[in-house]
Structure formats: C-alpha cells, structure tokens
Amino acid sequence: MPYRVGIDVGGTYTDAVFIHDGHIQQTAKVPTRSENLVETLMVAFDQLNIPDEQALSQITVSTTLVTNAILQNRIPPVQLLLFSGNGMSVDALPWPVSYLELTGEMDFRGREIEPPKQSEWGEFLMPNLRENPALVAIIGKFSHRNNLHEEQLSTYLRGINPSLRIALGHTWGQANFYRRSLTTYLNLAVSDLYREFAQQLQSAVSARKILAPISILKADGGTVPLAKIRPIESIYSGPAASILAALTQSKPTASSIIVDIGGTTTDIGIVLSGVPLLSAKGAQIGPFSTLVRTLAVRSIPVGGDSAIHSADQGFVLEDYRLGPAYCLGGNIPTPTDAMRYLGLIDYGNERLAEEALASILPIERRTPEFLHELAEAIIDTVAEKIAGAVASLKCEWQEEPAYKVWEVLHPQEAHSFNTLVSGGGARGMTLALEKRLKTPVTLGLYPEVSNALGAAMAKPTFDCTLHLDTYMKRYRVEETGEQGTWSGALRPHREVEGFLDTLARQLATSYGLQLNDVEKEPFDFFPIVKGYKTVGQIVRGAVHLRPGVIGRIDA
C-alpha cells in the first residue's frame, strides 16, 4: 500500500493520519480554525512529520466547509428561475428560497409543449440582471429530458450580461424537479467559496513540491479529484468517513452500526455485510432537499463538548457547543468533564473537571458522592440520546430499498448488529452505550482520528446511468446531464451495452479513473407501442464503482 494521508476538517478539531502498508505511521489532532481552514489543514499535515513528503501518493480531505456555510446561512443570494409548466403548483412545495416562474414547458418525454416568451424575459429579468454580476440558476421541470429551454435562456442572459454566473438544472440529471432545483441553487451558491478553498489548498501543497494528487471525500463515501468535485457533493463527508473507517477494521462481511462521537455532533450509520447502506433519497441539509447521493447516515446534536447548564431538576444537556470542555480550558461544563472526572479518559485537567461538575450542584451537595453521581448521570444522558437515535434510525433504515434487498439476500442473518464506536468521545462512552444499546460495543482503532482514517483509505466512487429513448432518438446520462442523439437501432441489444461502456469510459477518463471491477446493472427494456406495433424502446442501464476502502488497517 502506498503512502497516503487523510485529513478530516471537522467543526471542532481537524484530524490527520499518515498511512503506509496498512499501518498508521503518525496521527495529528489540532483545533479547527473556521476562519482559515487551509491553514488549519496544513498545521495538521505538518504534525504528521512525514519524512519524505514528495513520496506521498495520495492526499484525501474531508471538510465541513460547504456544510457549515449552508447551515450557517453564509451563502450569497441566487436568482432562481423555473420553467415549471403545468401540473402540480410549485407553490405547494416548501421552498426555502424565492423563485420566479417563467413561461415554457416540456412534457415528460422531453417534447416541447409551449415555447418560452422572450418578451417575458426582457420584462422580468433585464432590469435586475443587466448590470449586476449575479448568480442565476435555471431549471426546467423536464429539462433532464430536454434542456432546450434552459440553454435558450442561458444564451439570452449571457448576451445581456456576460458577467452572470449561470447554472443549469439538467446537469443534475434526475427527475425530481424540486430537489433538482434546490441542488442547482446550492451548488452555485457555494461554488465561489469552494473554489477559493480548493485553490488555496492546491497552492499550499504545490508550494512544498508535493506531487501527490488531492482528492475530496463525498457524501457517498467516495473520493473525487479536488478540481472535479461539484462542491455540494462534499456535504456530510465527515459522517461518510466514519463509516469508511469502520470498514478498515471490520471483517469484510460484518454488519455493524457505526457511532462516531465528536465534539459537536454524533454521526450514526450502518454497514450491511461489509457494504455501507446508500440512501435512496438525496441528502437533506437544513431546509434544503437535494439530489446529492449520500450514505444512510445521520448526525444528532450531542457530543463530548455539548454544553451543560444547571437546572431545578439537576442539569440540562444542550444541543449545541460553546467551546472546549472546562477541563481543556473552556468555560462551560461538558460530558468530557464528566468522563475525565470518572477516569474514563486520560486527557484534560482532573481538578478543572471537578470544578466544572461542582458548578452545576448546590454548594451543600458538592461532595465526592454527589459529584460521582452527577458525572454518571451526564454520561447516561448522552448514551440515552444516542441510543434513542439509533433505535429511530433502525426503523428508517428498514424502509430503504437497499436494506430490503439485503434482508432478502441474507434471510439467515440476525438483525441485531454489533456496534463500533469511534470519535473523540468514544473511549468514555463505550460502557454506557453497551448498557443502553444492549448489544456488543467495540471501541474502534485510533478512535480519536477515525474520520481522517476513513478519508485516507477511501476508494473513488463512480456512476454512469444511461437513459435512452430510441423512438425519440435521444439519450441522456443521469450523473452529468449529458444529452445527445441516438443513431442506433429502435430495438437495440448488444449495441446499447457497447454504447454505455463507451460513455462510462469517457466519463471515468475525465476523472482520471480506471474502470476495473465495476458493477453493472442489468438493462431494463420497456417497449413503446403505437397502433399495436412496437415503434421503439425506453432503455436504462448503469455501471457503478461502489463506496469502499482500499484495504484493512492493522492494530
């Protein structure tokens, strides 16, 4: 195994690992400076003390940059223009942003029903967009079948203001108009922020004459080159990294629940017979529903640094963080202080941990007996919240199509899973979680840097899904929005297999990937009948590189 570095830029800490030949050579953990993520990242990199940086073969980064920008509403406004057509009123949907509906409609096969009105464009758009270098997202309800209207409006707007930044919805290629609109909106909104980060990171690495390629971890647990990723796809890469870390230390066919306890949040996910469960729906981030492919993971607002306040009935565990634990120099009592007082962890100042717990109790109850009781109650409360989330998620996971398929293929397997715990708060929570979950709980290897480990060992993911309408003589690629003319047979067989292989190889080459051991879905052929005669076919086929890791880590 070549020399690899994984770095996870979390909300609280940035973790890094240096790996060679299946062994972790060095780890690092530094506080995250949200105002300068690249500098934080490079500080963690330097602490790895890599003897020959030029010998590195891969650097993979997981970052909360885009996630935090969206959740903290630090994104610029985008003018959202919709060719919504007839049918269900878009007003019935819970839009978190404003939009403007324009005339123009395609049907579900991509045939033009009503052309756009250019006079309408001049009336509504020119006053606002002629002078300002605005961001504009254009989405048609069925533009994934025919992008003509999006392209026409884009050409018009660029003609009146070449400085406009325009994104088109068909490039997301899937049928859900609402999610496609919001995904296009968000990706454009965060594009400048991500581009600046990527340029600074590449410059910092190049300045050291490091030739190793830099990849970004995606929400689906796969990697993609720094310059090739669509920024919105980097959301929730931290939770995905914790799943991958579990794969590096579990049996290849193990089924596990993964619990990664960080400072601010706890990430929960599942692995079925060695394969991470993919969510059938796109990622939800804040009020935005998206088409971003993601592992079936969930973050809950409880962690080692969750703030604790005194209350009439004892204490309240808040769902937010107000800085580091008291025993680590912070100002607020946290679960980490309880862990330190009970001796469950060996970092932090024990005297300060005791002070933190004492501040929650009345003066007359600040005795070792009551302090011990309070610390245990805090740990139990954290464990109860995590266990409740796991129980809730189990019900949701069982409704996922991929889970149902797994149940059919593995009818003899018990559906009680082992639990693997990782993250900065893992060591202090293992016993309490085992008690609450009533299942075996294992502490992961190098739990404090598990996300960085998962990033370092991640493999690329790749998908190429072909949709072909031989009657309309049109094809499209779901992942890129590519659309083109089909010149082959009305009822193809081997011909369409070769066509998909060519498209997949071309797309993979653009990402610098070799398509070895790809998974091919069987083609679906649906006949189109007119006047009792078959006049064409709707064809669907796909190839995939599923999420996974390049190998196992030895203790």
Coordinates of C-alpha atoms in Angstrom, one line a residue:
M1 CA 0.0 0.0 0.0
P2 CA 1.5 3.4 -1.0
Y3 CA 2.0 6.4 1.3
R4 CA -1.4 8.1 2.0
V5 CA -2.6 11.0 4.1
G6 CA -6.1 11.5 5.2
I7 CA -7.3 14.8 6.8
D8 CA -10.7 15.5 8.3
V9 CA -11.6 19.1 8.9
G10 CA -14.3 18.9 11.5
G11 CA -16.3 21.6 13.3
T12 CA -14.3 21.2 16.5
Y13 CA -11.0 19.5 15.6
T14 CA -9.0 18.7 12.4
D15 CA -7.6 15.2 12.4
A16 CA -4.9 13.8 10.2
V17 CA -3.3 10.3 9.6
F18 CA -0.2 9.1 7.7
I19 CA -0.6 5.5 6.5
H20 CA 1.8 3.1 4.8
D21 CA 1.4 -0.6 4.2
G22 CA -1.7 -0.9 6.2
H23 CA -0.2 0.7 9.3
I24 CA -0.8 4.2 10.7
Q25 CA 2.6 5.8 11.0
Q26 CA 1.5 9.0 12.7
T27 CA -1.6 10.9 13.7
A28 CA -2.4 14.5 14.5
K29 CA -5.2 16.5 16.0
V30 CA -5.5 20.3 16.1
P31 CA -8.3 22.7 16.9
T32 CA -10.2 23.8 13.7
R33 CA -9.9 27.5 12.9
S34 CA -13.1 28.1 10.9
E35 CA -11.8 31.4 9.6
N36 CA -8.8 29.7 7.9
L37 CA -9.5 26.1 7.1
V38 CA -6.5 25.7 4.8
E39 CA -4.1 26.9 7.4
T40 CA -5.6 24.5 9.9
L41 CA -5.3 21.7 7.5
M42 CA -1.7 22.4 6.8
V43 CA -0.9 22.6 10.5
A44 CA -2.3 19.1 11.0
F45 CA -0.4 18.0 8.0
D46 CA 2.9 19.3 9.4
Q47 CA 2.3 17.5 12.7
L48 CA 2.4 14.2 10.9
N49 CA 6.2 14.7 10.5
I50 CA 6.2 12.9 7.1
P51 CA 9.9 12.0 6.4
D52 CA 9.6 12.4 2.6
E53 CA 6.6 14.4 1.5
Q54 CA 7.4 14.0 -2.1
A55 CA 6.9 10.2 -1.8
L56 CA 3.2 10.7 -0.9
S57 CA 0.9 9.0 -3.4
Q58 CA -2.5 10.4 -2.3
I59 CA -3.9 13.1 0.0
T60 CA -7.6 12.9 0.7
V61 CA -9.6 15.6 2.6
S62 CA -12.9 15.6 4.2
T63 CA -14.2 19.0 5.0
T64 CA -17.2 20.7 6.6
L65 CA -16.7 23.9 4.6
V66 CA -19.8 23.6 2.4
T67 CA -22.0 22.0 5.1
N68 CA -21.3 24.8 7.6
A69 CA -21.7 27.6 5.0
I70 CA -25.2 26.3 4.2
L71 CA -26.3 25.6 7.8
Q72 CA -25.0 29.0 9.0
N73 CA -26.6 30.8 6.0
R74 CA -23.3 32.1 4.8
I75 CA -24.1 31.8 1.1
P76 CA -24.8 34.6 -1.4
P77 CA -28.3 35.0 -3.0
V78 CA -29.1 33.2 -6.2
Q79 CA -31.8 34.2 -8.7
L80 CA -33.8 31.0 -9.1
L81 CA -35.7 30.9 -12.5
L82 CA -38.1 28.0 -13.1
F83 CA -39.8 26.6 -16.2
S84 CA -42.3 24.9 -14.0
G85 CA -45.0 24.2 -16.6
N86 CA -48.5 22.9 -15.8
G87 CA -49.5 20.2 -13.4
M88 CA -48.9 20.5 -9.6
S89 CA -48.5 24.0 -8.4
V90 CA -44.9 24.7 -7.3
D91 CA -46.4 26.9 -4.5
A92 CA -47.5 23.8 -2.8
L93 CA -43.9 22.8 -2.1
P94 CA -41.9 24.1 0.9
W95 CA -39.4 26.3 -1.0
P96 CA -36.8 27.7 1.4
V97 CA -35.8 30.4 -1.2
S98 CA -37.7 32.7 -3.5
Y99 CA -38.1 31.9 -7.2
L100 CA -39.6 33.3 -10.4
E101 CA -41.7 31.1 -12.7
L102 CA -41.4 31.6 -16.5
T103 CA -43.5 30.5 -19.4
G104 CA -42.2 27.5 -21.3
E105 CA -43.0 23.7 -20.9
M106 CA -41.6 20.3 -21.9
D107 CA -43.6 17.1 -21.4
F108 CA -42.2 14.1 -19.5
R109 CA -40.7 12.7 -22.7
G110 CA -38.8 15.9 -23.5
R111 CA -41.2 17.2 -26.2
E112 CA -41.9 20.9 -26.3
I113 CA -45.4 21.8 -25.3
E114 CA -45.1 25.5 -25.0
P115 CA -42.1 27.7 -26.1
P116 CA -40.7 30.4 -23.8
K117 CA -41.6 34.0 -24.2
Q118 CA -38.6 36.2 -24.8
S119 CA -40.7 39.3 -24.2
E120 CA -41.3 38.0 -20.7
W121 CA -37.6 37.6 -20.1
G122 CA -37.0 41.2 -21.1
E123 CA -39.8 42.4 -18.8
F124 CA -38.9 40.4 -15.7
L125 CA -35.1 39.8 -15.9
M126 CA -33.3 42.6 -17.8
P127 CA -33.9 45.3 -15.1
N128 CA -32.3 43.1 -12.4
L129 CA -29.6 41.2 -14.3
R130 CA -28.3 43.7 -16.9
E131 CA -25.8 45.4 -14.6
N132 CA -25.3 43.1 -11.6
P133 CA -22.8 40.2 -11.7
A134 CA -25.5 38.0 -10.2
L135 CA -25.7 34.2 -9.7
V136 CA -28.5 32.7 -11.7
A137 CA -29.9 29.1 -11.6
I138 CA -32.2 28.0 -14.4
I139 CA -34.2 24.8 -14.0
G140 CA -37.0 23.3 -16.2
K141 CA -39.3 20.6 -14.8
F142 CA -38.3 18.1 -17.5
S143 CA -35.0 19.6 -18.5
H144 CA -33.3 16.4 -17.7
R145 CA -35.1 15.0 -20.7
N146 CA -34.6 18.1 -22.9
N147 CA -32.5 21.1 -21.9
L148 CA -33.5 23.3 -24.8
H149 CA -35.3 26.0 -22.7
E150 CA -32.5 26.2 -20.1
E151 CA -29.9 26.7 -22.9
Q152 CA -32.0 29.3 -24.7
L153 CA -32.5 31.4 -21.6
S154 CA -28.8 31.0 -20.6
T155 CA -27.7 32.2 -24.0
Y156 CA -30.1 35.2 -23.8
L157 CA -28.9 36.2 -20.3
R158 CA -25.2 35.9 -21.2
G159 CA -26.0 38.2 -24.2
I160 CA -27.3 41.0 -21.9
N161 CA -24.7 40.5 -19.2
P162 CA -21.6 38.3 -19.8
S163 CA -20.6 38.5 -16.2
L164 CA -23.5 36.5 -14.9
R165 CA -22.7 33.2 -13.3
I166 CA -25.3 30.7 -14.6
A167 CA -26.0 27.1 -13.6
L168 CA -28.5 24.8 -15.4
G169 CA -30.6 22.2 -13.7
H170 CA -30.3 19.5 -16.3
T171 CA -26.7 18.8 -15.3
W172 CA -28.1 17.0 -12.2
G173 CA -29.9 14.6 -14.5
Q174 CA -32.6 13.2 -12.2
A175 CA -36.4 13.5 -12.3
N176 CA -37.2 15.3 -9.1
F177 CA -37.9 18.9 -10.1
Y178 CA -38.0 20.3 -6.6
R179 CA -34.7 18.6 -5.4
R180 CA -33.0 19.3 -8.7
S181 CA -33.9 23.0 -8.4
L182 CA -32.5 23.3 -4.8
T183 CA -29.4 21.3 -5.6
T184 CA -28.6 23.5 -8.6
Y185 CA -29.2 26.6 -6.4
L186 CA -27.0 25.4 -3.6
N187 CA -24.1 24.2 -5.8
L188 CA -24.0 27.6 -7.5
A189 CA -24.2 29.4 -4.2
V190 CA -21.2 27.7 -2.6
S191 CA -19.1 27.5 -5.8
D192 CA -17.0 30.6 -5.2
L193 CA -16.4 29.6 -1.5
Y194 CA -15.3 26.2 -2.5
R195 CA -13.2 27.4 -5.5
E196 CA -11.2 29.7 -3.2
F197 CA -10.6 26.9 -0.7
A198 CA -9.5 24.5 -3.5
Q199 CA -7.1 27.0 -5.0
Q200 CA -5.6 27.8 -1.6
L201 CA -5.2 24.2 -0.7
Q202 CA -3.6 23.2 -4.0
S203 CA -1.2 26.2 -3.8
A204 CA -0.2 25.3 -0.2
V205 CA 0.5 21.7 -1.2
S206 CA 2.3 22.7 -4.5
A207 CA 4.5 25.2 -2.7
R208 CA 6.0 22.2 -0.8
K209 CA 6.7 20.5 -4.2
I210 CA 4.3 17.7 -3.2
L211 CA 3.1 16.0 -6.4
A212 CA 0.5 13.7 -4.8
P213 CA -3.0 14.3 -6.1
I214 CA -5.5 15.8 -3.8
S215 CA -9.0 14.3 -3.5
I216 CA -12.1 15.3 -1.7
L217 CA -14.4 12.8 0.1
K218 CA -18.0 12.9 -1.0
A219 CA -21.2 12.3 0.9
D220 CA -21.5 8.9 -0.8
G221 CA -18.2 7.7 0.7
G222 CA -16.2 8.0 -2.5
T223 CA -13.3 10.3 -3.5
V224 CA -13.1 12.6 -6.4
P225 CA -10.2 14.9 -7.6
L226 CA -10.1 18.3 -5.9
A227 CA -10.8 20.1 -9.2
K228 CA -13.5 17.8 -10.4
I229 CA -16.0 17.7 -7.5
R230 CA -19.3 19.6 -7.6
P231 CA -19.0 21.5 -4.2
I232 CA -22.4 20.5 -2.9
E233 CA -21.3 16.8 -3.1
S234 CA -18.8 17.4 -0.3
I235 CA -21.5 17.8 2.4
Y236 CA -21.7 15.2 5.1
S237 CA -18.3 13.8 4.1
G238 CA -17.4 13.5 7.8
P239 CA -20.2 11.0 8.6
A240 CA -19.3 9.1 5.5
A241 CA -15.6 9.0 6.6
S242 CA -16.6 7.4 10.0
I243 CA -18.4 4.6 8.0
L244 CA -15.3 4.0 5.9
A245 CA -13.1 3.9 9.0
A246 CA -15.2 1.1 10.3
L247 CA -14.7 -0.9 7.1
T248 CA -10.9 -0.7 7.5
Q249 CA -11.1 -2.6 10.8
S250 CA -14.1 -4.9 10.4
K251 CA -14.5 -8.3 8.8
P252 CA -15.3 -7.9 5.1
T253 CA -18.8 -9.4 5.6
A254 CA -19.6 -7.9 9.0
S255 CA -22.9 -6.0 9.7
S256 CA -22.4 -3.1 12.1
I257 CA -23.9 0.1 13.4
I258 CA -21.3 2.9 13.4
V259 CA -21.4 5.5 16.1
D260 CA -18.9 8.4 15.8
I261 CA -19.0 10.7 18.8
G262 CA -17.4 14.0 18.0
G263 CA -17.2 17.3 20.0
T264 CA -20.3 18.9 18.5
T265 CA -22.3 16.0 16.9
T266 CA -22.6 12.3 16.9
D267 CA -22.7 10.6 13.5
I268 CA -24.6 7.3 13.1
G269 CA -24.6 4.9 10.1
I270 CA -24.9 1.3 9.1
V271 CA -22.9 -1.3 7.2
L272 CA -24.7 -4.4 5.8
S273 CA -22.5 -7.4 5.2
G274 CA -19.5 -5.2 4.6
V275 CA -21.3 -2.7 2.4
P276 CA -22.4 0.8 3.5
L277 CA -26.1 1.4 3.1
L278 CA -26.8 4.1 0.5
S279 CA -29.8 6.3 1.0
A280 CA -32.4 6.1 -1.7
K281 CA -33.2 9.8 -1.4
G282 CA -30.8 12.7 -1.7
A283 CA -29.2 14.4 1.2
Q284 CA -31.2 16.8 3.4
I285 CA -29.2 19.8 4.6
G286 CA -31.1 22.3 6.7
P287 CA -34.3 23.2 4.9
F288 CA -32.9 22.1 1.5
S289 CA -33.8 18.7 -0.1
T290 CA -31.1 17.8 -2.6
L291 CA -30.2 15.1 -5.1
V292 CA -26.7 14.6 -3.5
R293 CA -26.1 10.9 -3.2
T294 CA -25.3 10.0 0.4
L295 CA -24.7 7.1 2.7
A296 CA -27.6 6.4 5.1
V297 CA -26.1 8.4 7.9
R298 CA -27.5 10.8 10.4
S299 CA -26.0 13.5 12.7
I300 CA -27.5 14.3 16.0
P301 CA -26.6 17.4 18.1
V302 CA -24.8 15.7 21.0
G303 CA -21.1 15.3 21.6
G304 CA -18.3 15.4 24.0
D305 CA -18.4 19.2 24.1
S306 CA -22.2 19.7 24.4
A307 CA -22.9 22.5 26.8
I308 CA -24.4 21.6 30.2
H309 CA -26.3 24.0 32.4
S310 CA -27.7 23.6 35.9
A311 CA -31.5 23.3 36.3
D312 CA -34.0 22.9 39.0
Q313 CA -34.1 19.1 38.5
G314 CA -30.3 18.8 38.1
F315 CA -28.9 19.7 34.7
V316 CA -29.8 20.2 31.1
L317 CA -27.7 18.7 28.2
E318 CA -27.9 21.3 25.4
D319 CA -27.8 20.5 21.7
Y320 CA -25.0 23.0 21.0
R321 CA -21.3 23.6 21.8
L322 CA -19.9 26.7 23.5
G323 CA -16.3 25.9 23.1
P324 CA -14.0 23.2 24.5
A325 CA -14.6 21.3 27.7
Y326 CA -13.9 23.0 31.0
C327 CA -11.1 20.6 31.8
L328 CA -9.5 21.6 28.4
G329 CA -9.6 25.3 29.0
G330 CA -13.2 26.1 28.2
N331 CA -15.8 28.0 30.2
I332 CA -18.8 25.5 30.2
P333 CA -19.2 22.1 31.8
T334 CA -19.5 19.3 29.2
P335 CA -19.7 15.5 29.0
T336 CA -16.0 15.4 28.5
D337 CA -15.6 16.9 32.0
A338 CA -17.8 14.0 33.4
M339 CA -15.6 11.5 31.5
R340 CA -12.4 13.0 32.9
Y341 CA -13.8 13.1 36.5
L342 CA -14.7 9.4 36.3
G343 CA -11.3 8.5 34.9
L344 CA -12.8 7.2 31.6
I345 CA -10.4 9.3 29.6
D346 CA -6.9 10.4 30.4
Y347 CA -6.7 13.9 28.8
G348 CA -7.8 17.1 30.4
N349 CA -7.2 18.6 33.8
E350 CA -8.9 16.4 36.5
R351 CA -9.1 19.3 39.0
L352 CA -10.8 21.5 36.4
A353 CA -13.2 18.7 35.5
E354 CA -14.2 18.5 39.2
E355 CA -14.7 22.3 39.3
A356 CA -17.0 22.1 36.2
L357 CA -19.2 19.5 37.8
A358 CA -19.3 21.3 41.1
S359 CA -20.6 24.4 39.4
I360 CA -23.7 22.5 38.4
L361 CA -24.5 21.4 42.0
P362 CA -25.7 23.5 45.0
I363 CA -22.9 24.2 47.4
E364 CA -24.2 21.8 50.0
R365 CA -24.1 18.9 47.5
R366 CA -20.5 19.4 46.3
T367 CA -19.2 16.2 47.8
P368 CA -17.4 13.3 46.0
E369 CA -20.5 11.2 46.3
F370 CA -22.8 13.7 44.6
L371 CA -20.1 14.6 42.0
H372 CA -19.7 11.0 41.1
E373 CA -23.5 10.6 40.8
L374 CA -23.8 13.7 38.6
A375 CA -21.0 12.6 36.3
E376 CA -22.6 9.2 35.8
A377 CA -26.0 10.8 35.1
I378 CA -24.4 13.0 32.5
I379 CA -22.8 10.0 30.7
D380 CA -26.1 8.1 30.9
T381 CA -28.0 11.0 29.4
V382 CA -25.6 11.2 26.4
A383 CA -25.9 7.4 26.0
E384 CA -29.7 7.6 26.2
K385 CA -29.8 10.3 23.4
I386 CA -27.5 8.3 21.2
A387 CA -29.4 5.0 21.8
G388 CA -32.7 6.7 21.1
A389 CA -31.4 8.0 17.7
V390 CA -30.1 4.5 16.8
A391 CA -33.5 2.9 17.6
S392 CA -35.2 5.6 15.5
L393 CA -32.8 5.2 12.6
K394 CA -33.2 1.4 12.6
C395 CA -36.9 1.9 11.7
E396 CA -36.0 4.3 8.9
W397 CA -33.2 2.0 7.5
Q398 CA -35.5 -0.9 7.2
E399 CA -37.6 1.1 4.7
E400 CA -34.6 1.7 2.5
P401 CA -34.8 -0.3 -0.8
A402 CA -31.2 -1.4 -0.4
Y403 CA -31.9 -2.7 3.1
K404 CA -34.9 -4.7 1.9
V405 CA -32.8 -6.3 -0.8
W406 CA -30.2 -7.2 1.8
E407 CA -32.9 -8.8 4.0
V408 CA -33.9 -11.0 1.1
L409 CA -30.3 -12.0 0.3
H410 CA -29.4 -12.7 3.9
P411 CA -32.5 -14.3 5.4
Q412 CA -30.5 -16.3 8.0
E413 CA -28.6 -13.3 9.5
A414 CA -29.8 -11.9 12.8
H415 CA -30.8 -8.3 12.6
S416 CA -29.0 -7.4 15.8
F417 CA -25.8 -5.7 14.9
N418 CA -22.5 -5.2 16.6
T419 CA -21.8 -1.5 17.4
L420 CA -18.5 0.1 16.6
V421 CA -17.8 3.4 18.5
S422 CA -15.2 5.9 17.4
G423 CA -14.6 9.7 17.7
G424 CA -13.0 11.9 20.3
G425 CA -15.7 11.0 22.9
A426 CA -15.7 7.2 22.2
R427 CA -13.4 6.0 25.0
G428 CA -15.6 7.5 27.7
M429 CA -18.9 6.3 26.3
T430 CA -18.3 2.6 25.3
L431 CA -19.6 1.0 28.5
A432 CA -22.6 3.3 28.9
L433 CA -23.6 2.7 25.3
E434 CA -23.3 -1.1 25.7
K435 CA -25.6 -0.9 28.6
R436 CA -28.2 1.2 26.7
L437 CA -28.0 -0.5 23.3
K438 CA -28.0 -4.0 24.8
T439 CA -25.6 -5.1 22.1
P440 CA -21.8 -5.7 22.0
V441 CA -20.0 -2.4 21.6
T442 CA -16.4 -2.3 20.3
L443 CA -14.0 0.7 20.5
G444 CA -12.6 1.3 17.1
L445 CA -8.8 1.5 16.4
Y446 CA -7.5 5.0 16.7
P447 CA -10.9 6.3 17.6
E448 CA -9.8 10.0 18.0
V449 CA -8.8 10.2 14.3
S450 CA -11.3 7.8 12.8
N451 CA -12.6 10.2 10.2
A452 CA -9.2 11.0 8.9
L453 CA -8.5 7.3 8.7
G454 CA -11.7 6.7 6.7
A455 CA -10.7 9.6 4.3
A456 CA -7.2 8.2 3.8
M457 CA -8.5 4.7 2.9
A458 CA -11.4 5.7 0.8
K459 CA -11.8 4.5 -2.8
P460 CA -13.2 6.5 -5.7
T461 CA -16.9 6.1 -6.4
F462 CA -18.3 6.3 -9.9
D463 CA -21.7 6.1 -11.5
C464 CA -22.8 6.3 -15.1
T465 CA -26.5 5.8 -15.7
L466 CA -27.8 5.8 -19.3
H467 CA -31.4 6.6 -20.2
L468 CA -32.3 6.0 -23.8
D469 CA -35.5 6.7 -25.8
T470 CA -35.0 5.0 -29.2
Y471 CA -38.3 6.4 -30.5
M472 CA -37.3 10.0 -29.7
K473 CA -33.7 9.1 -30.7
R474 CA -32.4 10.8 -27.6
Y475 CA -30.2 9.6 -24.8
R476 CA -29.0 11.2 -21.5
V477 CA -26.5 10.4 -18.8
E478 CA -28.1 10.9 -15.3
E479 CA -24.9 11.9 -13.4
T480 CA -23.7 14.7 -15.8
G481 CA -26.9 15.7 -17.6
E482 CA -25.2 15.0 -21.0
Q483 CA -27.8 14.8 -23.7
G484 CA -27.4 13.6 -27.3
T485 CA -28.9 12.0 -30.4
W486 CA -29.2 8.2 -30.7
S487 CA -28.4 6.9 -34.2
G488 CA -28.7 3.2 -33.4
A489 CA -31.5 0.6 -33.7
L490 CA -35.0 1.1 -32.5
R491 CA -34.7 -2.1 -30.5
P492 CA -31.0 -2.4 -29.5
H493 CA -29.4 -5.2 -27.5
R494 CA -25.6 -5.6 -27.6
E495 CA -25.4 -2.3 -29.3
V496 CA -26.6 -0.4 -26.2
E497 CA -24.2 -2.3 -24.0
G498 CA -21.2 -1.1 -26.0
F499 CA -22.7 2.4 -26.1
L500 CA -22.9 2.5 -22.3
D501 CA -19.4 1.1 -21.9
T502 CA -18.0 3.9 -24.2
L503 CA -19.9 6.6 -22.2
A504 CA -18.6 5.2 -18.9
R505 CA -15.0 5.0 -20.1
Q506 CA -15.1 8.6 -21.4
L507 CA -16.6 9.9 -18.1
A508 CA -14.2 7.8 -16.0
T509 CA -11.2 9.2 -18.0
S510 CA -12.3 12.7 -17.3
Y511 CA -11.9 11.9 -13.6
G512 CA -8.6 10.0 -14.0
L513 CA -10.2 6.7 -13.1
Q514 CA -9.6 3.1 -14.3
L515 CA -12.8 1.2 -14.5
N516 CA -11.8 -2.2 -13.1
D517 CA -14.3 -4.4 -11.2
V518 CA -17.3 -2.2 -12.0
E519 CA -20.7 -3.4 -11.0
K520 CA -23.1 -3.5 -14.0
E521 CA -26.9 -3.3 -13.5
P522 CA -28.9 -5.4 -15.9
F523 CA -30.5 -3.3 -18.7
D524 CA -34.2 -2.5 -18.5
F525 CA -36.1 -2.5 -21.8
F526 CA -39.6 -1.0 -22.0
P527 CA -41.4 -1.2 -25.3
I528 CA -43.1 1.8 -26.9
V529 CA -46.2 0.7 -28.7
K530 CA -48.3 2.6 -31.2
G531 CA -51.2 1.2 -33.1
Y532 CA -50.4 -2.4 -31.9
K533 CA -46.9 -2.0 -33.2
T534 CA -43.6 -1.6 -31.3
V535 CA -42.0 1.6 -32.5
G536 CA -39.1 1.9 -30.0
Q537 CA -37.9 1.3 -26.6
I538 CA -37.1 3.1 -23.3
V539 CA -33.8 1.6 -22.1
R540 CA -32.0 2.1 -18.8
G541 CA -28.6 0.7 -17.8
A542 CA -25.8 1.7 -15.4
V543 CA -22.3 0.9 -14.2
H544 CA -21.0 1.6 -10.7
L545 CA -18.0 1.7 -8.5
R546 CA -19.5 1.3 -5.0
P547 CA -18.1 3.0 -1.9
G548 CA -15.4 1.1 -0.1
V549 CA -11.8 1.1 1.2
I550 CA -8.5 0.1 -0.4
G551 CA -7.6 -2.3 2.4
R552 CA -7.6 -3.0 6.1
I553 CA -5.7 -1.4 9.0
D554 CA -3.6 -3.5 11.3
A555 CA -3.5 -2.6 15.0

